[in-house]
Short mmCIF file of C-alpha atoms in Angstrom, two decimals:
data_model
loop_
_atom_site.label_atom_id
_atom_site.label_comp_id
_atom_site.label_asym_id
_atom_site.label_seq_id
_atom_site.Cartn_x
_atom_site.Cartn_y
_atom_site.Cartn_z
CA UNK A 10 66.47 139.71 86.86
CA UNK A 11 66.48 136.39 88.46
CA UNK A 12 62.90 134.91 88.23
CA UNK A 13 62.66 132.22 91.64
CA UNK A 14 61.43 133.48 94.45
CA UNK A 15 63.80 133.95 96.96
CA UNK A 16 61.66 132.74 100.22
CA UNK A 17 61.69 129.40 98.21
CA UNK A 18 65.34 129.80 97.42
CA UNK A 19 65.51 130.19 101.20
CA UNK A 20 63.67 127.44 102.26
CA UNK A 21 65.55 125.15 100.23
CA UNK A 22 68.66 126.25 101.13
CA UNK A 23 67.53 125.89 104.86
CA UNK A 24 66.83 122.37 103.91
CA UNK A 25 70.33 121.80 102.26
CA UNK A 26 71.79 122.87 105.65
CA UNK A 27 69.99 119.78 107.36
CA UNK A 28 70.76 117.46 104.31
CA UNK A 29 73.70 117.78 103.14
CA UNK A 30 75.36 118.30 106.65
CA UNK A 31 78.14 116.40 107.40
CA UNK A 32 81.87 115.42 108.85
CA UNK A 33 84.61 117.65 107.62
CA UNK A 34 85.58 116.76 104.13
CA UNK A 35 88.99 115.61 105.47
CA UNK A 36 87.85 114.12 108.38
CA UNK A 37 88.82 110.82 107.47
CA UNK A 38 92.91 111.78 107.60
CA UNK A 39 92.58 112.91 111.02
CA UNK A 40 95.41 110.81 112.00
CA UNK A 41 97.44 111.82 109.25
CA UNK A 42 99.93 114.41 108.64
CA UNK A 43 97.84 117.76 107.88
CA UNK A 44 98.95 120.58 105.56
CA UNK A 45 100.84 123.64 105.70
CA UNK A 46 98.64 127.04 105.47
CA UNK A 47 100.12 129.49 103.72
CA UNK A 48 97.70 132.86 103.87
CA UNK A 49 99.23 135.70 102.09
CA UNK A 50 96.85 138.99 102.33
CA UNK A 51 97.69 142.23 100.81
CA UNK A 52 96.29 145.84 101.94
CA UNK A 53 93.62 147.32 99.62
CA UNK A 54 94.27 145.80 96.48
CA UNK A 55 91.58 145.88 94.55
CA UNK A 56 89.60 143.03 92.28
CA UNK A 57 91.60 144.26 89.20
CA UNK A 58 94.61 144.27 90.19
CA UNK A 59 95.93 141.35 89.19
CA UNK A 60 96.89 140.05 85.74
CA UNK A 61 94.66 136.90 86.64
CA UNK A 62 91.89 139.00 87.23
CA UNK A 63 92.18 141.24 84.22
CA UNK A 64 95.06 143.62 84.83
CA UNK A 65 96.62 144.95 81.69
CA UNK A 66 99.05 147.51 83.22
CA UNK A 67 100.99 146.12 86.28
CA UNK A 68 103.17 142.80 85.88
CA UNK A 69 101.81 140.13 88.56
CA UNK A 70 103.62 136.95 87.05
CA UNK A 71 103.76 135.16 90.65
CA UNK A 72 100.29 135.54 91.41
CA UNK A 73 99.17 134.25 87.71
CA UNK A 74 100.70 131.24 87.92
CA UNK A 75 98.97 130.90 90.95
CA UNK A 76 96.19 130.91 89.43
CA UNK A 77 97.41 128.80 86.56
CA UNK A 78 98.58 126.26 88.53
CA UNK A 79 95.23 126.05 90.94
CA UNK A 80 91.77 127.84 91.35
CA UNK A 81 90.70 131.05 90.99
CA UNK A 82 87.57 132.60 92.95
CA UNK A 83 85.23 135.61 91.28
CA UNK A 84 82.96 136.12 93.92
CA UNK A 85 85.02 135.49 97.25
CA UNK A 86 84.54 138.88 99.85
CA UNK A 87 85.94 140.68 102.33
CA UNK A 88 85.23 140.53 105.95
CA UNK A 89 84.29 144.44 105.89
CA UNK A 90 85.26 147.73 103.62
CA UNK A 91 87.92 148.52 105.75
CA UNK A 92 91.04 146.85 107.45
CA UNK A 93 90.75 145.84 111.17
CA UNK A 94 87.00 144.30 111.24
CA UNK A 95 88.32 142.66 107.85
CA UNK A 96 91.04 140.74 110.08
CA UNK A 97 88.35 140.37 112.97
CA UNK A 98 86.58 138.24 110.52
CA UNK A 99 89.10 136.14 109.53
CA UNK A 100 90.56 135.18 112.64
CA UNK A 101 87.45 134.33 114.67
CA UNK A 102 85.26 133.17 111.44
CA UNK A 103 82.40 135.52 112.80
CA UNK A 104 80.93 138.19 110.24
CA UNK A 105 80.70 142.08 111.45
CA UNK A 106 77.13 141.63 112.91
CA UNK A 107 79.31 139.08 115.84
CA UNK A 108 82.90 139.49 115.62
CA UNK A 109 84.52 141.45 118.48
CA UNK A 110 86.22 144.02 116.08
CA UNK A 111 83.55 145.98 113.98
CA UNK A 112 85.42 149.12 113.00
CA UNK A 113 89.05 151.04 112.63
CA UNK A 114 88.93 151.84 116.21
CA UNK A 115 92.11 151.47 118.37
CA UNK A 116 90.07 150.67 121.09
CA UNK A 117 88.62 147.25 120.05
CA UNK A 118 90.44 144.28 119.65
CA UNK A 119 90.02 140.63 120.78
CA UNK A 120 89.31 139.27 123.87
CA UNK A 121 90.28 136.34 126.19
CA UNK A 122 87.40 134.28 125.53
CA UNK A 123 87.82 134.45 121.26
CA UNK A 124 88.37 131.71 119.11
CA UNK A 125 90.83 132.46 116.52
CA UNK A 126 91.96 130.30 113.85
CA UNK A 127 95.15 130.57 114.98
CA UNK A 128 94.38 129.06 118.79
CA UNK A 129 92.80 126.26 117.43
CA UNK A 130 95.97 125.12 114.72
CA UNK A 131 98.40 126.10 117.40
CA UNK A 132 95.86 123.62 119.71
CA UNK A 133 96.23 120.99 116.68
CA UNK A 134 100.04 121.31 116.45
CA UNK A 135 100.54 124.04 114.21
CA UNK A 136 103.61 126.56 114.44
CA UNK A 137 102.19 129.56 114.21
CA UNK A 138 103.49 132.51 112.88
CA UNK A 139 102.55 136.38 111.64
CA UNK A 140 104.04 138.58 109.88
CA UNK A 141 102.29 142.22 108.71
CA UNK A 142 99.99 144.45 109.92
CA UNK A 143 97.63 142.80 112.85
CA UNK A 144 95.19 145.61 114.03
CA UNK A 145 93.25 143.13 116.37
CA UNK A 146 95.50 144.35 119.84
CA UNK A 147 98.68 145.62 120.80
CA UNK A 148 100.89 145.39 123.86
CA UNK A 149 99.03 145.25 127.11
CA UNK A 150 95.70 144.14 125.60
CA UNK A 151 94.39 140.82 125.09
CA UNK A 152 94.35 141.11 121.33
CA UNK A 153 97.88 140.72 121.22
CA UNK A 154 98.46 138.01 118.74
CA UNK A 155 100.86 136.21 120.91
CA UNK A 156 97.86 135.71 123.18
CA UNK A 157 95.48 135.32 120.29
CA UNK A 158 97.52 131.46 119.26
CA UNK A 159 100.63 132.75 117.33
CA UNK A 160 103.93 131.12 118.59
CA UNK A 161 105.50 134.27 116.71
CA UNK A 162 104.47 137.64 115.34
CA UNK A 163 106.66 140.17 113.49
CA UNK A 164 105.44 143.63 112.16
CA UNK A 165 103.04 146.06 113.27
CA UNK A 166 100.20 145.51 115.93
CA UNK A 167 98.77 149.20 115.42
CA UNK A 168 96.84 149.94 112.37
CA UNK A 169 98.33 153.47 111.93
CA UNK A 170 101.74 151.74 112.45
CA UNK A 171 101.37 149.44 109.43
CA UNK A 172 100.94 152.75 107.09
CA UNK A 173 104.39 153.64 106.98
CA UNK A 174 107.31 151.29 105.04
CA UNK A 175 110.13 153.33 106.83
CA UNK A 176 109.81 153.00 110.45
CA UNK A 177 112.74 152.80 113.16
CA UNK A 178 111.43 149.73 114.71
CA UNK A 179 108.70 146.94 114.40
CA UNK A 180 106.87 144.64 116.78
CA UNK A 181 108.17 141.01 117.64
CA UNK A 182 106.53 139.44 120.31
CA UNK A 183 106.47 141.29 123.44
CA UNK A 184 109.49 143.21 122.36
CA UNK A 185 110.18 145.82 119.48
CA UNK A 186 113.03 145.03 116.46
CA UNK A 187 115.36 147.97 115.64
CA UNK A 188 115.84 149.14 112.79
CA UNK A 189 118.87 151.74 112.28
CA UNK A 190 119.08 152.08 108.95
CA UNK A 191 115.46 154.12 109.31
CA UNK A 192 116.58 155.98 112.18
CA UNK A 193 116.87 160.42 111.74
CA UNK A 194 114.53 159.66 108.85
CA UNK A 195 116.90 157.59 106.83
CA UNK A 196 115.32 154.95 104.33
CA UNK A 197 117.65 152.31 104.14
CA UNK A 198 115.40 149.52 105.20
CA UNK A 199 112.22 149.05 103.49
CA UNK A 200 109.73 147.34 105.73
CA UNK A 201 107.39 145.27 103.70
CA UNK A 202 110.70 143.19 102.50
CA UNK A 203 112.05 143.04 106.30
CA UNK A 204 108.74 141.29 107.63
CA UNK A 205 109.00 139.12 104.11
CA UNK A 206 112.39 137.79 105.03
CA UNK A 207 111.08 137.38 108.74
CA UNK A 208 108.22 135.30 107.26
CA UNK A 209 110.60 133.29 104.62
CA UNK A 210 113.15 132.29 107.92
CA UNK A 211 109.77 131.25 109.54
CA UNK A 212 108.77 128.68 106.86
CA UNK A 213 112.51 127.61 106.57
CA UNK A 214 112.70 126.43 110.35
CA UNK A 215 109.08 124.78 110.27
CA UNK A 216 109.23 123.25 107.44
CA UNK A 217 109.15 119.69 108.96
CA UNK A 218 105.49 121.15 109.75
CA UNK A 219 102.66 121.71 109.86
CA UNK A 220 103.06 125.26 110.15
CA UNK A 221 100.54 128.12 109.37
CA UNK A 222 102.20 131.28 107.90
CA UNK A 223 99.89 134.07 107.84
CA UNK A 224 101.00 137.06 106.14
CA UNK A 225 99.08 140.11 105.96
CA UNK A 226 101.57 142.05 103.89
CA UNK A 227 101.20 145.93 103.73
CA UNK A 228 101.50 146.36 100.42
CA UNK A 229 100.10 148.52 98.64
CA UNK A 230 98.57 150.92 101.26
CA UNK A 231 99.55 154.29 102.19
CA UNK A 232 102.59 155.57 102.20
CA UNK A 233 102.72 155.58 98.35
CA UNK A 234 106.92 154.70 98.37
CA UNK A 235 108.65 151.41 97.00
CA UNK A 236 112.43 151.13 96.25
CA UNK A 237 113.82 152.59 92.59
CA UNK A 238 114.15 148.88 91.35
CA UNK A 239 110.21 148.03 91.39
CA UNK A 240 109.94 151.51 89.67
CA UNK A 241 112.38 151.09 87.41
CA UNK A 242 110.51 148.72 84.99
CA UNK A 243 107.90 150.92 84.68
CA UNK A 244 109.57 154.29 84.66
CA UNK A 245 108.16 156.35 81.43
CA UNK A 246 105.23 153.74 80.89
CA UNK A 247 102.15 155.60 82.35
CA UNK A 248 101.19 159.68 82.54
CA UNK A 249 103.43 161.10 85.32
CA UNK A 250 101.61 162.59 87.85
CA UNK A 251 102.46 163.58 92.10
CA UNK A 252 100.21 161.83 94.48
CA UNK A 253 100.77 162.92 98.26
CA UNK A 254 99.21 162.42 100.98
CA UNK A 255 97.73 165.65 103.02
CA UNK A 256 98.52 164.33 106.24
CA UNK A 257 101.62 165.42 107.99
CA UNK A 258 104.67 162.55 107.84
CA UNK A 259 103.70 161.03 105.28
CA UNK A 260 105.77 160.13 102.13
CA UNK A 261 104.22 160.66 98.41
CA UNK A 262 105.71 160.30 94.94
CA UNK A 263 106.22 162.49 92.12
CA UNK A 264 105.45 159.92 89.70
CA UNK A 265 102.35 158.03 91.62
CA UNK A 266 101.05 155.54 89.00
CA UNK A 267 104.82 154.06 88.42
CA UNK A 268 105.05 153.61 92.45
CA UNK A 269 102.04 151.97 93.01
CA UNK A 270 102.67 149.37 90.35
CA UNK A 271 105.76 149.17 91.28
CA UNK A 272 104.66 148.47 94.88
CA UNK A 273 102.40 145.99 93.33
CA UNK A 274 104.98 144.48 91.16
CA UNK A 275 107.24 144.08 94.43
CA UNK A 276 104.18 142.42 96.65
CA UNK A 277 103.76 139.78 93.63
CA UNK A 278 107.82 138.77 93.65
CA UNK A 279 107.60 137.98 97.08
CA UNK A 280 104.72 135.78 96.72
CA UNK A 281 107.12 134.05 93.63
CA UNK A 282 109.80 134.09 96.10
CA UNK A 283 107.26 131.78 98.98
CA UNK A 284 106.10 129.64 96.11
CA UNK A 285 109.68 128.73 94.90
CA UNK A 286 110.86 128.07 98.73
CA UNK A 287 108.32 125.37 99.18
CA UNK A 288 109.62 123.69 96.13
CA UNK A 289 113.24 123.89 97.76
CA UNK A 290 111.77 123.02 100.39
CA UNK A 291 110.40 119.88 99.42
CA UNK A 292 106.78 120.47 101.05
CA UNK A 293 105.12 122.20 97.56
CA UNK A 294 103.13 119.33 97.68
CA UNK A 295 101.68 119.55 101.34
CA UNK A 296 101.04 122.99 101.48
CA UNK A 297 98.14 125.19 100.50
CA UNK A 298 98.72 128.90 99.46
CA UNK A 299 96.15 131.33 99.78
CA UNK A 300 96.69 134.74 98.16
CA UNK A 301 93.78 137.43 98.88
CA UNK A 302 93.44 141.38 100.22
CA UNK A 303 91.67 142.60 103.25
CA UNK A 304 89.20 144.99 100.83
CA UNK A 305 88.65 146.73 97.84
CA UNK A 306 91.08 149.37 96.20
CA UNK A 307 91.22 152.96 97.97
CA UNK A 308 89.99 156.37 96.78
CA UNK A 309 90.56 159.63 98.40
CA UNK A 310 93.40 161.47 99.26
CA UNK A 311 94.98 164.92 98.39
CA UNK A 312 93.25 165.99 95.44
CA UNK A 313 91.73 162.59 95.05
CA UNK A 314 95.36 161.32 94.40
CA UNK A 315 94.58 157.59 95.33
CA UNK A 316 91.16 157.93 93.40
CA UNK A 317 92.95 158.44 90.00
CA UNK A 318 95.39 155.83 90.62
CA UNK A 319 92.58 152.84 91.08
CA UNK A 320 90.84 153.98 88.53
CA UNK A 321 93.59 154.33 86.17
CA UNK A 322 94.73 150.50 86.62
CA UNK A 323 90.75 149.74 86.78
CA UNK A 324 91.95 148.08 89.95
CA UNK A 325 88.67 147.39 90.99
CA UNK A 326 87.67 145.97 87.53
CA UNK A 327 84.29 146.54 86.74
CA UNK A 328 82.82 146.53 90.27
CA UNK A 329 81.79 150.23 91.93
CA UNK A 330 83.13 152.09 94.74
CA UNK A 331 86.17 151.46 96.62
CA UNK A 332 87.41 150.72 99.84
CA UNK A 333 85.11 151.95 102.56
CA UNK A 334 81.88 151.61 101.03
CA UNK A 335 79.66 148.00 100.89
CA UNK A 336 79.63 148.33 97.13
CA UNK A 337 81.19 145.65 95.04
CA UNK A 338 84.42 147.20 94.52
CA UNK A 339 84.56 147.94 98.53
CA UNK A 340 83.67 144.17 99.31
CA UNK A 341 84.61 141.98 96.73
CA UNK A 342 88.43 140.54 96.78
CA UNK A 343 91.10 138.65 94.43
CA UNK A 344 91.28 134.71 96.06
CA UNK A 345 93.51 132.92 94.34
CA UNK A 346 94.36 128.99 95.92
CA UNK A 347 97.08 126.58 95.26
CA UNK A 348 97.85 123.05 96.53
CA UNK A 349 99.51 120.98 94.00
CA UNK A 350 97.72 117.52 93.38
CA UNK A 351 94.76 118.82 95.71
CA UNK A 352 93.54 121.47 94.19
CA UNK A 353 92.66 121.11 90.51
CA UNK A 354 95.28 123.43 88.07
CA UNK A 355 93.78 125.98 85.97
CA UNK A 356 90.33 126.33 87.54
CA UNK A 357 87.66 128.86 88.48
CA UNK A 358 84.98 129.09 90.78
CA UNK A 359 81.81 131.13 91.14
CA UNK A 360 81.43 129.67 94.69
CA UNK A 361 80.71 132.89 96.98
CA UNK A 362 82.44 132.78 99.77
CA UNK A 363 84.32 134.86 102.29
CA UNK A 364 86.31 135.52 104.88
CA UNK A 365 84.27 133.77 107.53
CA UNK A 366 84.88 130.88 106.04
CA UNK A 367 88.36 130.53 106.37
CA UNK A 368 88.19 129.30 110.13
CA UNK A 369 86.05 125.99 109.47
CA UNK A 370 88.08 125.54 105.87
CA UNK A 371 91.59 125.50 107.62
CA UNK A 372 89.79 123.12 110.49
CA UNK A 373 88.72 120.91 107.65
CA UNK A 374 91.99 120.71 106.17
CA UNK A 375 93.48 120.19 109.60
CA UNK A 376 91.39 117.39 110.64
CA UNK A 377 89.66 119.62 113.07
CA UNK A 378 86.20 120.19 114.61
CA UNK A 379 85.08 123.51 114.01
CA UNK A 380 83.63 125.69 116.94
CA UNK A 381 80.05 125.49 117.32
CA UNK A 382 79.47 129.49 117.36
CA UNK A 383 80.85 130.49 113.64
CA UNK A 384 79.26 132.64 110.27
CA UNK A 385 81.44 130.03 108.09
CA UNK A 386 81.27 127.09 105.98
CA UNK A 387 84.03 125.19 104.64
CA UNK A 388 84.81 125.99 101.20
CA UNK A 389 87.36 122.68 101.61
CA UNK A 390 85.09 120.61 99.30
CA UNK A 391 85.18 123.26 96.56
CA UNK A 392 88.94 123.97 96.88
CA UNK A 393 89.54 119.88 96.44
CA UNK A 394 86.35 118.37 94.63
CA UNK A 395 85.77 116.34 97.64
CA UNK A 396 82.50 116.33 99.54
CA UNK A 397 79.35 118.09 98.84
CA UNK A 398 79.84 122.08 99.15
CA UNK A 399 77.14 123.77 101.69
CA UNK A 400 76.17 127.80 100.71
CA UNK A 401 75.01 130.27 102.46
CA UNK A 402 71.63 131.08 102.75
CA UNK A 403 73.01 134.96 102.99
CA UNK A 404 76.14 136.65 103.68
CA UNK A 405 76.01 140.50 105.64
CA UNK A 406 78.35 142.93 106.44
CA UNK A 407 77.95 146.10 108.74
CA UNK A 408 79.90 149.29 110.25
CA UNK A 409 78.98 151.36 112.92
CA UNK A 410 79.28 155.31 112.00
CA UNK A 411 78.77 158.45 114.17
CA UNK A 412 75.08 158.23 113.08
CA UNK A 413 74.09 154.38 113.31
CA UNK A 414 74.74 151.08 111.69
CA UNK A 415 75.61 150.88 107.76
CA UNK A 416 75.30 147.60 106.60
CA UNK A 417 75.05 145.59 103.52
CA UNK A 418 73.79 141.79 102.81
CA UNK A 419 73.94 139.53 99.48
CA UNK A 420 71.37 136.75 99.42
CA UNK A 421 71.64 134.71 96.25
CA UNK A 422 72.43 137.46 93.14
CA UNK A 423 70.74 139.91 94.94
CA UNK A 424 72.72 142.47 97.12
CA UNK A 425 71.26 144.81 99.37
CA UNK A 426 72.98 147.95 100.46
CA UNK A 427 71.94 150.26 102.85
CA UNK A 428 74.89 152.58 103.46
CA UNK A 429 73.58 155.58 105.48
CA UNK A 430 71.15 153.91 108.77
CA UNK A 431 68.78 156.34 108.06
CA UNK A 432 68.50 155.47 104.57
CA UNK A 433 66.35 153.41 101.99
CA UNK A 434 67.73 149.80 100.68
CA UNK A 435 68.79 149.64 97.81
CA UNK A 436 68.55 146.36 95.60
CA UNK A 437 70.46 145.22 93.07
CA UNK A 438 70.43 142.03 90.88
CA UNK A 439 74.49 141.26 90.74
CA UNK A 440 73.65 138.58 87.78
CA UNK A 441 73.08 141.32 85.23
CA UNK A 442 74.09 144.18 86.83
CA UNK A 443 77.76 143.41 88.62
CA UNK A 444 78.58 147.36 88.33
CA UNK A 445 75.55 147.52 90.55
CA UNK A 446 74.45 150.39 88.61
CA UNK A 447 70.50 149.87 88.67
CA UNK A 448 68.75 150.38 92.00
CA UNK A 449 65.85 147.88 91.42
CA UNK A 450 64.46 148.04 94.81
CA UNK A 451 61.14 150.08 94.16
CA UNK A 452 60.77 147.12 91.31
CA UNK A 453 60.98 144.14 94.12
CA UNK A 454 59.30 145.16 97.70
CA UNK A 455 59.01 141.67 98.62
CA UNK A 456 63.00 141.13 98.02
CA UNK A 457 63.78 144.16 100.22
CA UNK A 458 61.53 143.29 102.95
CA UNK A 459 63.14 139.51 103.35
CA UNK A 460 66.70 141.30 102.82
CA UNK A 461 65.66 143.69 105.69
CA UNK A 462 64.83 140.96 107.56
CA UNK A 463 68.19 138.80 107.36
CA UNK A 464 69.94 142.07 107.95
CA UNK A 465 68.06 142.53 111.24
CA UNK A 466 68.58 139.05 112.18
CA UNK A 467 72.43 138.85 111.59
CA UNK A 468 72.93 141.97 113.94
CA UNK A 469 74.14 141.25 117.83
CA UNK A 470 74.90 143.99 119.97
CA UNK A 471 79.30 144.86 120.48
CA UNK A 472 80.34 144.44 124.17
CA UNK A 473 80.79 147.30 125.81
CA UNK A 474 84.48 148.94 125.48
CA UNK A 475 85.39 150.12 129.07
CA UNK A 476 89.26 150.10 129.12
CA UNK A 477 90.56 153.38 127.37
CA UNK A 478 94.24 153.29 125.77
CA UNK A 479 96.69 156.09 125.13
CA UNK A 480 96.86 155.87 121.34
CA UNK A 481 100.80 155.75 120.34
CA UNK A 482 102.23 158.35 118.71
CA UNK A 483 102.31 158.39 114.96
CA UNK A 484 105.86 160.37 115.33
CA UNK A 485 107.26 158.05 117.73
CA UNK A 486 107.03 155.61 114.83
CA UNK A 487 108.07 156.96 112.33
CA UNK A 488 111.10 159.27 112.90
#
């Protein structure tokens, strides 16, 4: 267990803040031509999922070389356990104790007055474009992401919408796309590789930049479905066994662990298929490509279906729990970075990090000043070996259940979890015990108390929600 105190790892860390502050890192090519952002995000893939990160199983070629040809990140998290705060963080660069969107709730999304990452490229010059699942507004709110700084947005603005990979139409814009071929339930036109080409056509005509591309791909959340090629690899390799879903409308497979690599094996191609276009492109050079997922693998399902898949692959390595809970394997995400001649090939970092920090990185890199009001700190020097790199005195997630506030923190290696709001906190030491397997908490009083106290600190009250929204209907959707 680490021996230093933490009130004097505090304190100097408090005095690093004052010391070491300074300019953006890129500050000084303000007047020059800033880079592309590239920010691919996939839905619930776990820690392990990649090859990069340790997966045996599933064939992830794309991403490797990713990671071959720039820097890896083991201790980069999440925004929260579960999808649509996990976006909320991203976009404004405020953890779940401020951002505007703290849970999976339809009926919370952004507001007029945010500052998204988005607005302020799209304020620097930036086409801006999405393409995926969005969760933060739909139509008639003002979390629509056309309102939220996107020039363009293709795919689904609903969470439940961005479940299913055969719909009859998507969202662009203000308007819906068509899709026939899925129309009376037919599956001609698989979803995930319709917003792909949507995103590849975007690139294409901005590629005189800059231009950010943010792509929060679907892959590989429910429904559990991919097209026979992506299986076909894989077909015979791995103990056949049927994962559905119990819901109603949902589409399962009969041979569950080949889909799901297969879906994986798909999401990765695509990703091969962006990194080759910027070399046709000419721009490889200029632009940075971030590859990441919103949270940990999921559990759950019929019969614990999904729960035997993840742990199957080990897609959430060695961490515990999954998706939905503030354990390691909830929290902690694959970040993988690339930005030939920038970004050093072949590297790692132990830097921890999250998504908070994206907002004042892609500032940096744009030659912009960051808001005043964020939870983030440029990782910019770290990405580029530029600069002095600023931490965080303490990191903190929360969610709001029927019963109170669950939250989590990580100060240094130690990570506090205090799932149920009625509940002790426990402690655990993350430098020897990464499965966080050993409640220490009874061991280290003193820890738990200061813990408690950053937790208590990093909470604000969420505004009030007084505008109530028919929720669509899941079988308008989908049939």
């Amino acid at each position: 267990m680490p021996t230093n105190d933490l009130s004097l790892k505090l304190l100097l860390a408090a005095c690093c803040l004052g010391l070491l502050f300074s300019p953006p890192a890129l500050a000084q090519d303000r007047d020059d031509s800033p880079p592309n952002i590239v920010y691919i995000m996939a839905d619930d893939l776990g820690y392990g999922a990649l090859g990069c990160y340790g997966q045996t199983k599933i064939n992830t070629p794309h991403i490797d070389r990713m990671a071959a040809e720039g820097m890896r990140f083991t201790q980069c998290y999440a925004g929260s356990h579960v999808c649509q705060p996990s976006r909320s963080v991203l976009m404004t660069g405020l953890h779940t104790g401020h951002t505007p969107v703290r849970a999976n709730d339809i009926q919370q999304f952004l507001r007029p007055q945010d500052t998204t990452v988005a607005k302020l490229l799209q304020e620097r010059g930036y086409a801006t474009g999405g393409f995926g699942k969005w969760g933060l507004g739909f139509e008639g709110t003002p979390g629509q992401p056309n309102l939220q700084g996107f020039d363009e947005f293709f795919g689904q603005y609903l969470q439940v919408h961005a479940h299913f990979y055969y719909p009859y139409w998507l969202n662009h814009n203000d308007g819906k796309h068509m899709l026939p071929g899925n129309e009376g339930g037919k599956r001609e036109q698989y979803v995930q590789d319709v917003i792909h080409e949507q995103a590849i056509e975007f690139i294409r005509e901005n590629h005189d930049g800059p231009f950010f591309a943010y792509m929060p791909y679907i892959i590989p959340h429910v429904e559990l479905v991919v097209p026979e090629e992506s299986e076909e690899p894989y077909r015979g390799k791995f103990p056949k066994i049927s994962i559905q879903d119990p819901r109603s409308g949902y589409i399962g497979s009969e041979d569950g662990l080949t889909t799901l690599a297969g879906m994986i094996s798909r999401l990765d191609a695509q990703v091969g298929e962006v990194l080759d276009l910027l070399v046709e492109l000419g721009i490889d050079d200029n632009t940075i490509v971030i590859f990441t997922s919103d949270n940990g693998a999921q559990s759950g399902g019929k019969d614990k279906g999904w729960t035997k898949m993840t742990d199957f692959f080990e897609a959430n390595g060695p961490l515990r729990g999954y998706k939905g809970t503030f354990y390691e394997g909830g929290l902690r995400v694959p970040f993988v970075a690339r930005w030939p001649g920038k970004i050093p090939a072949g590297t790692t970092s132990d830097h921890v990090c999250g998504f908070w920090d994206m907002l004042p990185t892609f500032c940096d890199l744009a030659g912009i000043d960051p808001p005043a009001e964020t939870d983030g700190i440029s990782i910019a020097p770290t990405l580029t070996g530029s600069g002095i790199q600023r931490e965080h005195v303490g990191i903190y997630w929360e969610y709001a259940r029927r019963n109170g506030i669950g939250r989590a923190a990580r100060m240094g290696d130690w990570k506090a979890v205090q799932a149920n709001p009625n509940g002790p906190v426990e402690l655990y030491d993350l430098s020897t015990d990464i499965g966080e397997r050993w409640n220490v908490a009874d061991r280290n009083p003193a820890i738990v108390r200061q813990i408690t106290a950053f937790m208590d600190g990093a909470h604000t009250a969420p505004r009030e929600i007084t505008t109530d929204f028919e929720r669509t209907s899941v079988n308008d959707y989908v049939r």
